[in-house]
């Protein structure tokens, strides 16, 4: 550092930032624009490193700066620089978003086995009805009422004895599509057979 330089010059950017915050307290839009232009690019880069998606990073930055606009008095100069305060807000929002997304993903994944288990129970009912000679007619009628794609998957499973993976390999249909057709077909079969029993 050049010793001839005044000591306060090192703090000039921070002093300007604090001045912008002071002006923001009075509702100065130019001060807000100045703060935004100064820190938005680095705030977005930080958010994007955490969330890894540009549009989410932009939303986080906008939320953080809106919080600054609405409540500039939340800044406490005793706790650090304006820059660190802003980056802290952005980082916390980004981490919170990642945690929420992760929790949502875990809940969705946890629900899949339960849904498959419930459908497996219904599948057992349909299979039992297939095996009962008195029920074969109503099962065949319910099966023939299904859309062709769903009917074909169920026929391959129950009459040809193929697994969903094998059906996907044989037909070239993605495994997820085979599973969804099975699920939809089983639901329709169950509903149709329940109508017959009434």
Short mmCIF file of N, CA and C in Angstrom, two decimals:
data_model
loop_
_atom_site.label_atom_id
_atom_site.label_comp_id
_atom_site.label_asym_id
_atom_site.label_seq_id
_atom_site.Cartn_x
_atom_site.Cartn_y
_atom_site.Cartn_z
N UNK A 1 0.84 -1.19 0.00
CA UNK A 1 0.00 0.00 0.00
C UNK A 1 0.88 1.24 0.00
N UNK A 2 0.52 2.23 -0.77
CA UNK A 2 1.27 3.48 -0.84
C UNK A 2 0.99 4.28 0.42
N UNK A 3 2.04 4.56 1.19
CA UNK A 3 1.88 5.24 2.49
C UNK A 3 1.42 6.69 2.33
N UNK A 4 1.62 7.27 1.12
CA UNK A 4 1.17 8.65 0.91
C UNK A 4 -0.35 8.73 0.73
N UNK A 5 -0.98 7.53 0.50
CA UNK A 5 -2.42 7.47 0.30
C UNK A 5 -3.12 7.66 1.64
N UNK A 6 -4.14 8.46 1.71
CA UNK A 6 -4.84 8.66 2.98
C UNK A 6 -5.44 7.34 3.46
N UNK A 7 -5.46 7.12 4.78
CA UNK A 7 -5.94 5.88 5.37
C UNK A 7 -7.39 5.60 4.98
N UNK A 8 -8.22 6.61 4.93
CA UNK A 8 -9.64 6.42 4.66
C UNK A 8 -9.94 5.96 3.25
N UNK A 9 -8.99 6.05 2.32
CA UNK A 9 -9.26 5.70 0.93
C UNK A 9 -9.54 4.22 0.76
N UNK A 10 -9.00 3.38 1.65
CA UNK A 10 -9.24 1.95 1.56
C UNK A 10 -10.73 1.67 1.79
N UNK A 11 -11.37 2.49 2.61
CA UNK A 11 -12.76 2.28 2.96
C UNK A 11 -13.73 3.00 2.04
N UNK A 12 -13.23 3.65 0.97
CA UNK A 12 -14.12 4.43 0.12
C UNK A 12 -15.28 3.62 -0.44
N UNK A 13 -15.05 2.42 -1.02
CA UNK A 13 -16.21 1.66 -1.54
C UNK A 13 -17.22 1.34 -0.43
N UNK A 14 -16.71 0.97 0.74
CA UNK A 14 -17.62 0.68 1.85
C UNK A 14 -18.36 1.94 2.30
N UNK A 15 -17.67 3.05 2.32
CA UNK A 15 -18.31 4.32 2.69
C UNK A 15 -19.40 4.67 1.68
N UNK A 16 -19.11 4.43 0.37
CA UNK A 16 -20.13 4.69 -0.66
C UNK A 16 -21.34 3.78 -0.46
N UNK A 17 -21.06 2.49 -0.13
CA UNK A 17 -22.16 1.54 0.10
C UNK A 17 -23.02 1.98 1.27
N UNK A 18 -22.38 2.42 2.34
CA UNK A 18 -23.14 2.86 3.52
C UNK A 18 -23.95 4.11 3.20
N UNK A 19 -23.39 4.96 2.36
CA UNK A 19 -24.11 6.15 1.93
C UNK A 19 -25.35 5.74 1.12
N UNK A 20 -25.20 4.72 0.28
CA UNK A 20 -26.34 4.24 -0.51
C UNK A 20 -27.43 3.70 0.41
N UNK A 21 -27.03 2.98 1.44
CA UNK A 21 -28.00 2.45 2.41
C UNK A 21 -28.71 3.60 3.12
N UNK A 22 -27.95 4.61 3.51
CA UNK A 22 -28.56 5.78 4.17
C UNK A 22 -29.60 6.43 3.26
N UNK A 23 -29.24 6.55 1.98
CA UNK A 23 -30.17 7.16 1.03
C UNK A 23 -31.38 6.26 0.80
N UNK A 24 -31.15 4.94 0.85
CA UNK A 24 -32.25 4.00 0.69
C UNK A 24 -33.27 4.14 1.82
N UNK A 25 -32.77 4.44 3.00
CA UNK A 25 -33.66 4.65 4.15
C UNK A 25 -34.67 5.76 3.87
N UNK A 26 -34.29 6.68 3.02
CA UNK A 26 -35.18 7.76 2.62
C UNK A 26 -35.96 7.45 1.35
N UNK A 27 -35.85 6.21 0.84
CA UNK A 27 -36.60 5.80 -0.34
C UNK A 27 -35.98 6.23 -1.66
N UNK A 28 -34.67 6.50 -1.68
CA UNK A 28 -33.98 6.96 -2.88
C UNK A 28 -33.81 5.82 -3.89
N UNK A 29 -34.54 5.90 -5.00
CA UNK A 29 -34.48 4.85 -6.02
C UNK A 29 -33.13 4.80 -6.72
N UNK A 30 -32.49 5.94 -6.90
CA UNK A 30 -31.16 5.96 -7.53
C UNK A 30 -30.15 5.22 -6.66
N UNK A 31 -30.29 5.34 -5.36
CA UNK A 31 -29.39 4.62 -4.44
C UNK A 31 -29.61 3.12 -4.59
N UNK A 32 -30.86 2.72 -4.73
CA UNK A 32 -31.17 1.30 -4.93
C UNK A 32 -30.55 0.80 -6.23
N UNK A 33 -30.74 1.57 -7.31
CA UNK A 33 -30.15 1.19 -8.60
C UNK A 33 -28.63 1.06 -8.50
N UNK A 34 -28.01 2.02 -7.80
CA UNK A 34 -26.56 1.97 -7.63
C UNK A 34 -26.11 0.72 -6.92
N UNK A 35 -26.80 0.34 -5.86
CA UNK A 35 -26.46 -0.86 -5.11
C UNK A 35 -26.69 -2.11 -5.97
N UNK A 36 -27.80 -2.10 -6.69
CA UNK A 36 -28.12 -3.24 -7.55
C UNK A 36 -27.06 -3.44 -8.63
N UNK A 37 -26.72 -2.36 -9.34
CA UNK A 37 -25.73 -2.45 -10.42
C UNK A 37 -24.36 -2.86 -9.88
N UNK A 38 -24.08 -2.43 -8.69
CA UNK A 38 -22.77 -2.73 -8.09
C UNK A 38 -22.65 -4.20 -7.69
N UNK A 39 -23.73 -4.78 -7.13
CA UNK A 39 -23.61 -6.11 -6.54
C UNK A 39 -24.43 -7.23 -7.20
N UNK A 40 -25.37 -6.92 -8.05
CA UNK A 40 -26.21 -7.96 -8.66
C UNK A 40 -25.41 -9.01 -9.42
N UNK A 41 -24.39 -8.63 -10.24
CA UNK A 41 -23.65 -9.67 -10.96
C UNK A 41 -22.95 -10.67 -10.04
N UNK A 42 -22.28 -10.17 -9.00
CA UNK A 42 -21.59 -11.11 -8.11
C UNK A 42 -22.60 -11.89 -7.25
N UNK A 43 -23.74 -11.27 -6.93
CA UNK A 43 -24.78 -11.97 -6.18
C UNK A 43 -25.36 -13.11 -7.02
N UNK A 44 -25.58 -12.84 -8.31
CA UNK A 44 -26.11 -13.89 -9.19
C UNK A 44 -25.11 -15.03 -9.33
N UNK A 45 -23.83 -14.69 -9.48
CA UNK A 45 -22.80 -15.73 -9.60
C UNK A 45 -22.78 -16.61 -8.35
N UNK A 46 -22.90 -16.00 -7.19
CA UNK A 46 -22.93 -16.75 -5.94
C UNK A 46 -24.15 -17.66 -5.89
N UNK A 47 -25.31 -17.12 -6.19
CA UNK A 47 -26.55 -17.92 -6.15
C UNK A 47 -26.49 -19.07 -7.15
N UNK A 48 -25.94 -18.80 -8.32
CA UNK A 48 -25.87 -19.84 -9.35
C UNK A 48 -24.93 -20.97 -8.95
N UNK A 49 -23.86 -20.64 -8.21
CA UNK A 49 -22.97 -21.71 -7.72
C UNK A 49 -23.71 -22.64 -6.77
N UNK A 50 -24.66 -22.09 -6.03
CA UNK A 50 -25.40 -22.90 -5.06
C UNK A 50 -26.55 -23.66 -5.72
N UNK A 51 -27.39 -22.96 -6.50
CA UNK A 51 -28.59 -23.60 -7.05
C UNK A 51 -28.37 -24.23 -8.42
N UNK A 52 -27.32 -23.82 -9.12
CA UNK A 52 -26.92 -24.37 -10.42
C UNK A 52 -27.93 -24.17 -11.55
N UNK A 53 -28.81 -23.20 -11.38
CA UNK A 53 -29.76 -22.88 -12.44
C UNK A 53 -29.89 -21.36 -12.54
N UNK A 54 -29.64 -20.84 -13.71
CA UNK A 54 -29.60 -19.40 -13.92
C UNK A 54 -30.89 -18.70 -13.54
N UNK A 55 -32.03 -19.25 -13.96
CA UNK A 55 -33.31 -18.56 -13.68
C UNK A 55 -33.61 -18.54 -12.18
N UNK A 56 -33.23 -19.61 -11.47
CA UNK A 56 -33.44 -19.63 -10.02
C UNK A 56 -32.51 -18.63 -9.33
N UNK A 57 -31.29 -18.55 -9.84
CA UNK A 57 -30.33 -17.60 -9.28
C UNK A 57 -30.84 -16.17 -9.45
N UNK A 58 -31.41 -15.86 -10.62
CA UNK A 58 -31.96 -14.53 -10.86
C UNK A 58 -33.10 -14.22 -9.89
N UNK A 59 -33.97 -15.22 -9.66
CA UNK A 59 -35.09 -15.02 -8.73
C UNK A 59 -34.58 -14.74 -7.32
N UNK A 60 -33.56 -15.48 -6.90
CA UNK A 60 -33.00 -15.30 -5.57
C UNK A 60 -32.43 -13.89 -5.42
N UNK A 61 -31.69 -13.44 -6.43
CA UNK A 61 -31.11 -12.10 -6.38
C UNK A 61 -32.22 -11.04 -6.32
N UNK A 62 -33.25 -11.21 -7.12
CA UNK A 62 -34.36 -10.26 -7.09
C UNK A 62 -35.03 -10.22 -5.72
N UNK A 63 -35.25 -11.41 -5.13
CA UNK A 63 -35.85 -11.47 -3.79
C UNK A 63 -34.97 -10.75 -2.76
N UNK A 64 -33.67 -11.00 -2.83
CA UNK A 64 -32.75 -10.39 -1.86
C UNK A 64 -32.76 -8.87 -2.00
N UNK A 65 -32.70 -8.38 -3.22
CA UNK A 65 -32.68 -6.93 -3.41
C UNK A 65 -34.03 -6.30 -3.08
N UNK A 66 -35.12 -7.03 -3.29
CA UNK A 66 -36.42 -6.50 -2.87
C UNK A 66 -36.48 -6.39 -1.35
N UNK A 67 -35.85 -7.35 -0.66
CA UNK A 67 -35.80 -7.29 0.81
C UNK A 67 -35.00 -6.06 1.25
N UNK A 68 -33.93 -5.76 0.50
CA UNK A 68 -33.13 -4.57 0.81
C UNK A 68 -33.97 -3.31 0.60
N UNK A 69 -34.69 -3.27 -0.50
CA UNK A 69 -35.52 -2.10 -0.81
C UNK A 69 -36.59 -1.89 0.26
N UNK A 70 -37.22 -2.99 0.67
CA UNK A 70 -38.31 -2.89 1.64
C UNK A 70 -37.81 -2.58 3.05
N UNK A 71 -36.62 -3.08 3.37
CA UNK A 71 -36.15 -2.90 4.74
C UNK A 71 -34.65 -2.64 4.80
N UNK A 72 -34.20 -1.48 4.30
CA UNK A 72 -32.77 -1.18 4.33
C UNK A 72 -32.23 -1.04 5.76
N UNK A 73 -33.12 -0.81 6.71
CA UNK A 73 -32.68 -0.66 8.10
C UNK A 73 -32.21 -1.98 8.70
N UNK A 74 -32.44 -3.09 7.99
CA UNK A 74 -31.96 -4.38 8.47
C UNK A 74 -30.43 -4.45 8.44
N UNK A 75 -29.81 -3.59 7.64
CA UNK A 75 -28.34 -3.57 7.60
C UNK A 75 -27.80 -2.99 8.90
N UNK A 76 -26.83 -3.71 9.47
CA UNK A 76 -26.18 -3.28 10.72
C UNK A 76 -24.68 -3.17 10.44
N UNK A 77 -24.18 -1.93 10.41
CA UNK A 77 -22.77 -1.71 10.07
C UNK A 77 -21.83 -2.35 11.10
N UNK A 78 -22.33 -2.63 12.29
CA UNK A 78 -21.50 -3.28 13.31
C UNK A 78 -21.22 -4.74 12.97
N UNK A 79 -22.07 -5.32 12.12
CA UNK A 79 -21.93 -6.75 11.81
C UNK A 79 -21.17 -7.01 10.52
N UNK A 80 -20.74 -5.99 9.80
CA UNK A 80 -19.97 -6.20 8.59
C UNK A 80 -20.30 -5.21 7.50
N UNK A 81 -19.71 -5.47 6.35
CA UNK A 81 -19.88 -4.56 5.21
C UNK A 81 -21.23 -4.78 4.54
N UNK A 82 -21.61 -3.82 3.73
CA UNK A 82 -22.84 -3.94 2.96
C UNK A 82 -22.74 -5.13 2.02
N UNK A 83 -21.57 -5.27 1.41
CA UNK A 83 -21.35 -6.39 0.48
C UNK A 83 -21.57 -7.73 1.18
N UNK A 84 -20.95 -7.91 2.36
CA UNK A 84 -21.09 -9.20 3.05
C UNK A 84 -22.54 -9.42 3.49
N UNK A 85 -23.24 -8.35 3.87
CA UNK A 85 -24.64 -8.47 4.24
C UNK A 85 -25.48 -8.94 3.05
N UNK A 86 -25.27 -8.30 1.89
CA UNK A 86 -26.01 -8.68 0.69
C UNK A 86 -25.70 -10.11 0.27
N UNK A 87 -24.41 -10.45 0.23
CA UNK A 87 -24.02 -11.79 -0.20
C UNK A 87 -24.53 -12.84 0.79
N UNK A 88 -24.56 -12.49 2.07
CA UNK A 88 -25.11 -13.41 3.07
C UNK A 88 -26.59 -13.68 2.82
N UNK A 89 -27.34 -12.61 2.51
CA UNK A 89 -28.77 -12.79 2.21
C UNK A 89 -28.97 -13.70 1.00
N UNK A 90 -28.18 -13.44 -0.04
CA UNK A 90 -28.30 -14.23 -1.27
C UNK A 90 -27.95 -15.69 -0.99
N UNK A 91 -26.86 -15.89 -0.28
CA UNK A 91 -26.42 -17.25 0.03
C UNK A 91 -27.46 -17.99 0.86
N UNK A 92 -28.00 -17.36 1.88
CA UNK A 92 -29.02 -18.02 2.71
C UNK A 92 -30.26 -18.38 1.90
N UNK A 93 -30.68 -17.47 1.04
CA UNK A 93 -31.85 -17.77 0.21
C UNK A 93 -31.57 -18.93 -0.74
N UNK A 94 -30.39 -18.96 -1.31
CA UNK A 94 -30.04 -20.04 -2.23
C UNK A 94 -29.99 -21.38 -1.51
N UNK A 95 -29.37 -21.41 -0.35
CA UNK A 95 -29.28 -22.65 0.43
C UNK A 95 -30.67 -23.11 0.85
N UNK A 96 -31.51 -22.17 1.27
CA UNK A 96 -32.88 -22.52 1.66
C UNK A 96 -33.64 -23.13 0.49
N UNK A 97 -33.45 -22.57 -0.70
CA UNK A 97 -34.13 -23.09 -1.88
C UNK A 97 -33.66 -24.52 -2.17
N UNK A 98 -32.36 -24.75 -2.10
CA UNK A 98 -31.82 -26.09 -2.34
C UNK A 98 -32.40 -27.07 -1.32
N UNK A 99 -32.46 -26.66 -0.06
CA UNK A 99 -33.02 -27.54 0.98
C UNK A 99 -34.49 -27.84 0.73
N UNK A 100 -35.25 -26.82 0.34
CA UNK A 100 -36.68 -27.05 0.04
C UNK A 100 -36.84 -28.01 -1.13
N UNK A 101 -36.05 -27.80 -2.18
CA UNK A 101 -36.13 -28.67 -3.35
C UNK A 101 -35.76 -30.11 -2.99
N UNK A 102 -34.73 -30.26 -2.18
CA UNK A 102 -34.29 -31.59 -1.75
C UNK A 102 -35.37 -32.26 -0.90
N UNK A 103 -35.98 -31.53 0.01
CA UNK A 103 -37.05 -32.08 0.85
C UNK A 103 -38.24 -32.49 -0.02
N UNK A 104 -38.56 -31.64 -1.01
CA UNK A 104 -39.66 -31.95 -1.93
C UNK A 104 -39.35 -33.23 -2.72
N UNK A 105 -38.11 -33.34 -3.20
CA UNK A 105 -37.71 -34.53 -3.96
C UNK A 105 -37.80 -35.79 -3.10
N UNK A 106 -37.33 -35.67 -1.84
CA UNK A 106 -37.37 -36.84 -0.93
C UNK A 106 -38.82 -37.25 -0.65
N UNK A 107 -39.71 -36.27 -0.44
CA UNK A 107 -41.12 -36.59 -0.20
C UNK A 107 -41.72 -37.29 -1.42
N UNK A 108 -41.40 -36.78 -2.60
CA UNK A 108 -41.94 -37.38 -3.83
C UNK A 108 -41.42 -38.81 -4.00
N UNK A 109 -40.13 -39.02 -3.74
CA UNK A 109 -39.56 -40.36 -3.86
C UNK A 109 -40.15 -41.31 -2.82
N UNK A 110 -40.43 -40.80 -1.63
CA UNK A 110 -41.00 -41.63 -0.58
C UNK A 110 -42.43 -42.04 -0.94
N UNK A 111 -43.13 -41.19 -1.68
CA UNK A 111 -44.52 -41.48 -2.05
C UNK A 111 -44.62 -42.53 -3.15
N UNK A 112 -43.60 -42.68 -3.97
CA UNK A 112 -43.64 -43.62 -5.09
C UNK A 112 -43.82 -45.06 -4.62
N UNK A 113 -42.99 -45.56 -3.67
CA UNK A 113 -43.18 -46.95 -3.24
C UNK A 113 -44.57 -47.20 -2.66
N UNK A 114 -45.11 -46.23 -1.94
CA UNK A 114 -46.45 -46.39 -1.37
C UNK A 114 -47.49 -46.51 -2.48
N UNK A 115 -47.38 -45.64 -3.49
CA UNK A 115 -48.33 -45.70 -4.61
C UNK A 115 -48.21 -47.02 -5.35
N UNK A 116 -46.97 -47.49 -5.54
CA UNK A 116 -46.76 -48.76 -6.23
C UNK A 116 -47.30 -49.92 -5.40
N UNK A 117 -47.13 -49.83 -4.08
CA UNK A 117 -47.63 -50.87 -3.18
C UNK A 117 -49.15 -50.93 -3.24
N UNK A 118 -49.79 -49.76 -3.23
CA UNK A 118 -51.25 -49.71 -3.32
C UNK A 118 -51.72 -50.30 -4.64
N UNK A 119 -51.01 -49.94 -5.72
CA UNK A 119 -51.40 -50.48 -7.03
C UNK A 119 -51.12 -51.97 -7.10
N UNK A 120 -50.06 -52.45 -6.42
CA UNK A 120 -49.76 -53.88 -6.41
C UNK A 120 -50.91 -54.63 -5.74
N UNK A 121 -51.48 -54.06 -4.66
CA UNK A 121 -52.62 -54.67 -4.00
C UNK A 121 -53.79 -54.80 -4.97
N UNK A 122 -54.04 -53.74 -5.73
CA UNK A 122 -55.12 -53.77 -6.71
C UNK A 122 -54.80 -54.76 -7.83
N UNK A 123 -53.53 -54.84 -8.18
CA UNK A 123 -53.13 -55.79 -9.21
C UNK A 123 -53.42 -57.21 -8.75
N UNK A 124 -53.15 -57.49 -7.48
CA UNK A 124 -53.44 -58.82 -6.94
C UNK A 124 -54.93 -59.14 -7.05
N UNK A 125 -55.78 -58.14 -6.79
CA UNK A 125 -57.23 -58.33 -6.91
C UNK A 125 -57.60 -58.70 -8.34
N UNK A 126 -57.02 -57.98 -9.29
CA UNK A 126 -57.32 -58.25 -10.70
C UNK A 126 -56.84 -59.63 -11.09
N UNK A 127 -55.63 -60.00 -10.63
CA UNK A 127 -55.08 -61.32 -10.95
C UNK A 127 -55.97 -62.41 -10.36
N UNK A 128 -56.45 -62.19 -9.13
CA UNK A 128 -57.34 -63.18 -8.51
C UNK A 128 -58.61 -63.32 -9.32
N UNK A 129 -59.12 -62.21 -9.82
CA UNK A 129 -60.32 -62.26 -10.64
C UNK A 129 -60.05 -62.94 -11.97
N UNK A 130 -58.84 -62.78 -12.49
CA UNK A 130 -58.47 -63.46 -13.73
C UNK A 130 -58.49 -64.96 -13.54
N UNK A 131 -58.05 -65.40 -12.36
CA UNK A 131 -57.94 -66.83 -12.08
C UNK A 131 -59.31 -67.46 -11.83
N UNK A 132 -60.28 -66.70 -11.38
CA UNK A 132 -61.60 -67.24 -11.08
C UNK A 132 -62.40 -67.38 -12.37
N UNK A 133 -62.81 -68.59 -12.71
CA UNK A 133 -63.53 -68.82 -13.98
C UNK A 133 -64.78 -67.95 -14.12
N UNK A 134 -65.50 -67.72 -13.02
CA UNK A 134 -66.73 -66.94 -13.10
C UNK A 134 -66.45 -65.48 -13.43
N UNK A 135 -65.25 -65.02 -13.12
CA UNK A 135 -64.91 -63.61 -13.31
C UNK A 135 -64.25 -63.32 -14.67
N UNK A 136 -63.85 -64.36 -15.37
CA UNK A 136 -63.07 -64.15 -16.60
C UNK A 136 -63.78 -63.25 -17.61
N UNK A 137 -65.07 -63.43 -17.75
CA UNK A 137 -65.81 -62.63 -18.72
C UNK A 137 -65.76 -61.15 -18.41
N UNK A 138 -65.97 -60.82 -17.13
CA UNK A 138 -65.97 -59.40 -16.75
C UNK A 138 -64.55 -58.82 -16.84
N UNK A 139 -63.54 -59.65 -16.54
CA UNK A 139 -62.14 -59.20 -16.65
C UNK A 139 -61.81 -58.94 -18.11
N UNK A 140 -62.22 -59.87 -18.98
CA UNK A 140 -61.96 -59.69 -20.42
C UNK A 140 -62.66 -58.43 -20.94
N UNK A 141 -63.89 -58.20 -20.48
CA UNK A 141 -64.64 -57.02 -20.93
C UNK A 141 -63.96 -55.74 -20.45
N UNK A 142 -63.50 -55.74 -19.19
CA UNK A 142 -62.80 -54.56 -18.64
C UNK A 142 -61.49 -54.33 -19.38
N UNK A 143 -60.81 -55.41 -19.69
CA UNK A 143 -59.53 -55.32 -20.40
C UNK A 143 -59.74 -54.79 -21.82
N UNK A 144 -60.77 -55.27 -22.48
CA UNK A 144 -61.00 -54.82 -23.87
C UNK A 144 -61.46 -53.36 -23.93
N UNK A 145 -61.96 -52.84 -22.81
CA UNK A 145 -62.40 -51.44 -22.78
C UNK A 145 -61.24 -50.47 -22.60
N UNK A 146 -60.06 -51.00 -22.26
CA UNK A 146 -58.90 -50.13 -22.04
C UNK A 146 -58.36 -49.58 -23.35
N UNK A 147 -57.69 -48.43 -23.32
CA UNK A 147 -56.97 -47.96 -24.52
C UNK A 147 -55.94 -49.02 -24.94
N UNK A 148 -55.68 -49.11 -26.21
CA UNK A 148 -54.82 -50.16 -26.76
C UNK A 148 -53.47 -50.23 -26.05
N UNK A 149 -52.83 -49.06 -25.79
CA UNK A 149 -51.48 -49.09 -25.18
C UNK A 149 -51.50 -49.72 -23.80
N UNK A 150 -52.53 -49.37 -23.01
CA UNK A 150 -52.64 -49.92 -21.65
C UNK A 150 -52.99 -51.40 -21.69
N UNK A 151 -53.91 -51.77 -22.58
CA UNK A 151 -54.33 -53.17 -22.72
C UNK A 151 -53.15 -54.05 -23.11
N UNK A 152 -52.37 -53.60 -24.06
CA UNK A 152 -51.23 -54.40 -24.55
C UNK A 152 -50.21 -54.64 -23.44
N UNK A 153 -49.91 -53.62 -22.65
CA UNK A 153 -48.94 -53.77 -21.56
C UNK A 153 -49.46 -54.77 -20.53
N UNK A 154 -50.74 -54.64 -20.17
CA UNK A 154 -51.31 -55.58 -19.18
C UNK A 154 -51.37 -57.00 -19.72
N UNK A 155 -51.71 -57.17 -20.99
CA UNK A 155 -51.73 -58.51 -21.59
C UNK A 155 -50.34 -59.13 -21.56
N UNK A 156 -49.33 -58.33 -21.88
CA UNK A 156 -47.95 -58.85 -21.87
C UNK A 156 -47.52 -59.24 -20.46
N UNK A 157 -47.97 -58.47 -19.47
CA UNK A 157 -47.60 -58.78 -18.09
C UNK A 157 -48.32 -60.04 -17.59
N UNK A 158 -49.64 -60.08 -17.76
CA UNK A 158 -50.41 -61.14 -17.11
C UNK A 158 -50.62 -62.38 -17.96
N UNK A 159 -50.65 -62.24 -19.27
CA UNK A 159 -50.86 -63.41 -20.10
C UNK A 159 -49.55 -63.96 -20.65
N UNK A 160 -48.58 -63.07 -20.91
CA UNK A 160 -47.29 -63.52 -21.42
C UNK A 160 -46.26 -63.68 -20.31
N UNK A 161 -46.58 -63.17 -19.12
CA UNK A 161 -45.69 -63.33 -17.96
C UNK A 161 -44.43 -62.47 -18.02
N UNK A 162 -44.46 -61.37 -18.77
CA UNK A 162 -43.28 -60.51 -18.88
C UNK A 162 -43.24 -59.48 -17.76
N UNK A 163 -42.02 -59.13 -17.34
CA UNK A 163 -41.84 -58.04 -16.37
C UNK A 163 -41.95 -56.72 -17.12
N UNK A 164 -42.11 -55.63 -16.36
CA UNK A 164 -42.18 -54.32 -16.99
C UNK A 164 -40.87 -54.02 -17.74
N UNK A 165 -39.74 -54.41 -17.15
CA UNK A 165 -38.45 -54.17 -17.82
C UNK A 165 -38.37 -54.92 -19.14
N UNK A 166 -38.85 -56.16 -19.13
CA UNK A 166 -38.80 -56.98 -20.35
C UNK A 166 -39.75 -56.40 -21.42
N UNK A 167 -40.90 -55.90 -20.97
CA UNK A 167 -41.84 -55.27 -21.92
C UNK A 167 -41.18 -54.06 -22.56
N UNK A 168 -40.49 -53.26 -21.75
CA UNK A 168 -39.80 -52.08 -22.28
C UNK A 168 -38.76 -52.50 -23.31
N UNK A 169 -37.98 -53.53 -23.00
CA UNK A 169 -36.95 -54.02 -23.95
C UNK A 169 -37.59 -54.54 -25.23
N UNK A 170 -38.64 -55.33 -25.09
CA UNK A 170 -39.29 -55.97 -26.24
C UNK A 170 -39.94 -54.96 -27.17
N UNK A 171 -40.62 -53.98 -26.57
CA UNK A 171 -41.40 -53.03 -27.39
C UNK A 171 -40.62 -51.78 -27.77
N UNK A 172 -39.54 -51.50 -27.03
CA UNK A 172 -38.80 -50.26 -27.27
C UNK A 172 -39.46 -49.06 -26.60
N UNK A 173 -40.47 -49.32 -25.78
CA UNK A 173 -41.15 -48.24 -25.04
C UNK A 173 -40.33 -47.96 -23.78
N UNK A 174 -40.11 -46.69 -23.42
CA UNK A 174 -39.36 -46.39 -22.20
C UNK A 174 -40.01 -47.05 -20.97
N UNK A 175 -39.18 -47.50 -20.03
CA UNK A 175 -39.67 -48.19 -18.84
C UNK A 175 -40.67 -47.34 -18.06
N UNK A 176 -40.40 -46.05 -17.94
CA UNK A 176 -41.33 -45.16 -17.23
C UNK A 176 -42.70 -45.15 -17.87
N UNK A 177 -42.74 -45.20 -19.20
CA UNK A 177 -44.02 -45.22 -19.92
C UNK A 177 -44.74 -46.54 -19.68
N UNK A 178 -44.00 -47.64 -19.68
CA UNK A 178 -44.59 -48.96 -19.40
C UNK A 178 -45.22 -48.94 -18.00
N UNK A 179 -44.47 -48.38 -17.04
CA UNK A 179 -44.98 -48.32 -15.66
C UNK A 179 -46.24 -47.48 -15.56
N UNK A 180 -46.23 -46.31 -16.22
CA UNK A 180 -47.41 -45.44 -16.13
C UNK A 180 -48.61 -46.08 -16.84
N UNK A 181 -48.38 -46.77 -17.96
CA UNK A 181 -49.49 -47.44 -18.64
C UNK A 181 -50.05 -48.57 -17.78
N UNK A 182 -49.15 -49.28 -17.10
CA UNK A 182 -49.58 -50.35 -16.20
C UNK A 182 -50.44 -49.77 -15.09
N UNK A 183 -49.95 -48.71 -14.48
CA UNK A 183 -50.64 -48.07 -13.36
C UNK A 183 -52.02 -47.57 -13.79
N UNK A 184 -52.08 -46.87 -14.91
CA UNK A 184 -53.37 -46.35 -15.41
C UNK A 184 -54.31 -47.49 -15.80
N UNK A 185 -53.76 -48.48 -16.46
CA UNK A 185 -54.57 -49.64 -16.87
C UNK A 185 -55.14 -50.38 -15.68
N UNK A 186 -54.32 -50.60 -14.65
CA UNK A 186 -54.77 -51.30 -13.44
C UNK A 186 -55.87 -50.50 -12.74
N UNK A 187 -55.71 -49.19 -12.69
CA UNK A 187 -56.75 -48.36 -12.05
C UNK A 187 -58.07 -48.47 -12.81
N UNK A 188 -57.98 -48.40 -14.13
CA UNK A 188 -59.21 -48.49 -14.93
C UNK A 188 -59.84 -49.88 -14.80
N UNK A 189 -59.01 -50.90 -14.77
CA UNK A 189 -59.52 -52.27 -14.60
C UNK A 189 -60.21 -52.39 -13.25
N UNK A 190 -59.57 -51.90 -12.21
CA UNK A 190 -60.14 -51.98 -10.86
C UNK A 190 -61.49 -51.27 -10.81
N UNK A 191 -61.55 -50.06 -11.40
CA UNK A 191 -62.80 -49.31 -11.39
C UNK A 191 -63.88 -50.03 -12.18
N UNK A 192 -63.51 -50.58 -13.32
CA UNK A 192 -64.49 -51.29 -14.17
C UNK A 192 -65.01 -52.53 -13.46
N UNK A 193 -64.12 -53.27 -12.80
CA UNK A 193 -64.54 -54.49 -12.09
C UNK A 193 -65.38 -54.16 -10.87
N UNK A 194 -65.09 -53.04 -10.24
CA UNK A 194 -65.88 -52.62 -9.08
C UNK A 194 -67.30 -52.28 -9.53
N UNK A 195 -67.44 -51.70 -10.73
CA UNK A 195 -68.77 -51.39 -11.27
C UNK A 195 -69.56 -52.67 -11.52
N UNK A 196 -68.88 -53.70 -12.04
CA UNK A 196 -69.54 -54.98 -12.35
C UNK A 196 -70.05 -55.64 -11.07
N UNK A 197 -69.28 -55.51 -9.99
CA UNK A 197 -69.65 -56.16 -8.73
C UNK A 197 -70.84 -55.51 -8.06
N UNK A 198 -71.16 -54.24 -8.40
CA UNK A 198 -72.27 -53.52 -7.73
C UNK A 198 -73.62 -54.07 -8.12
#
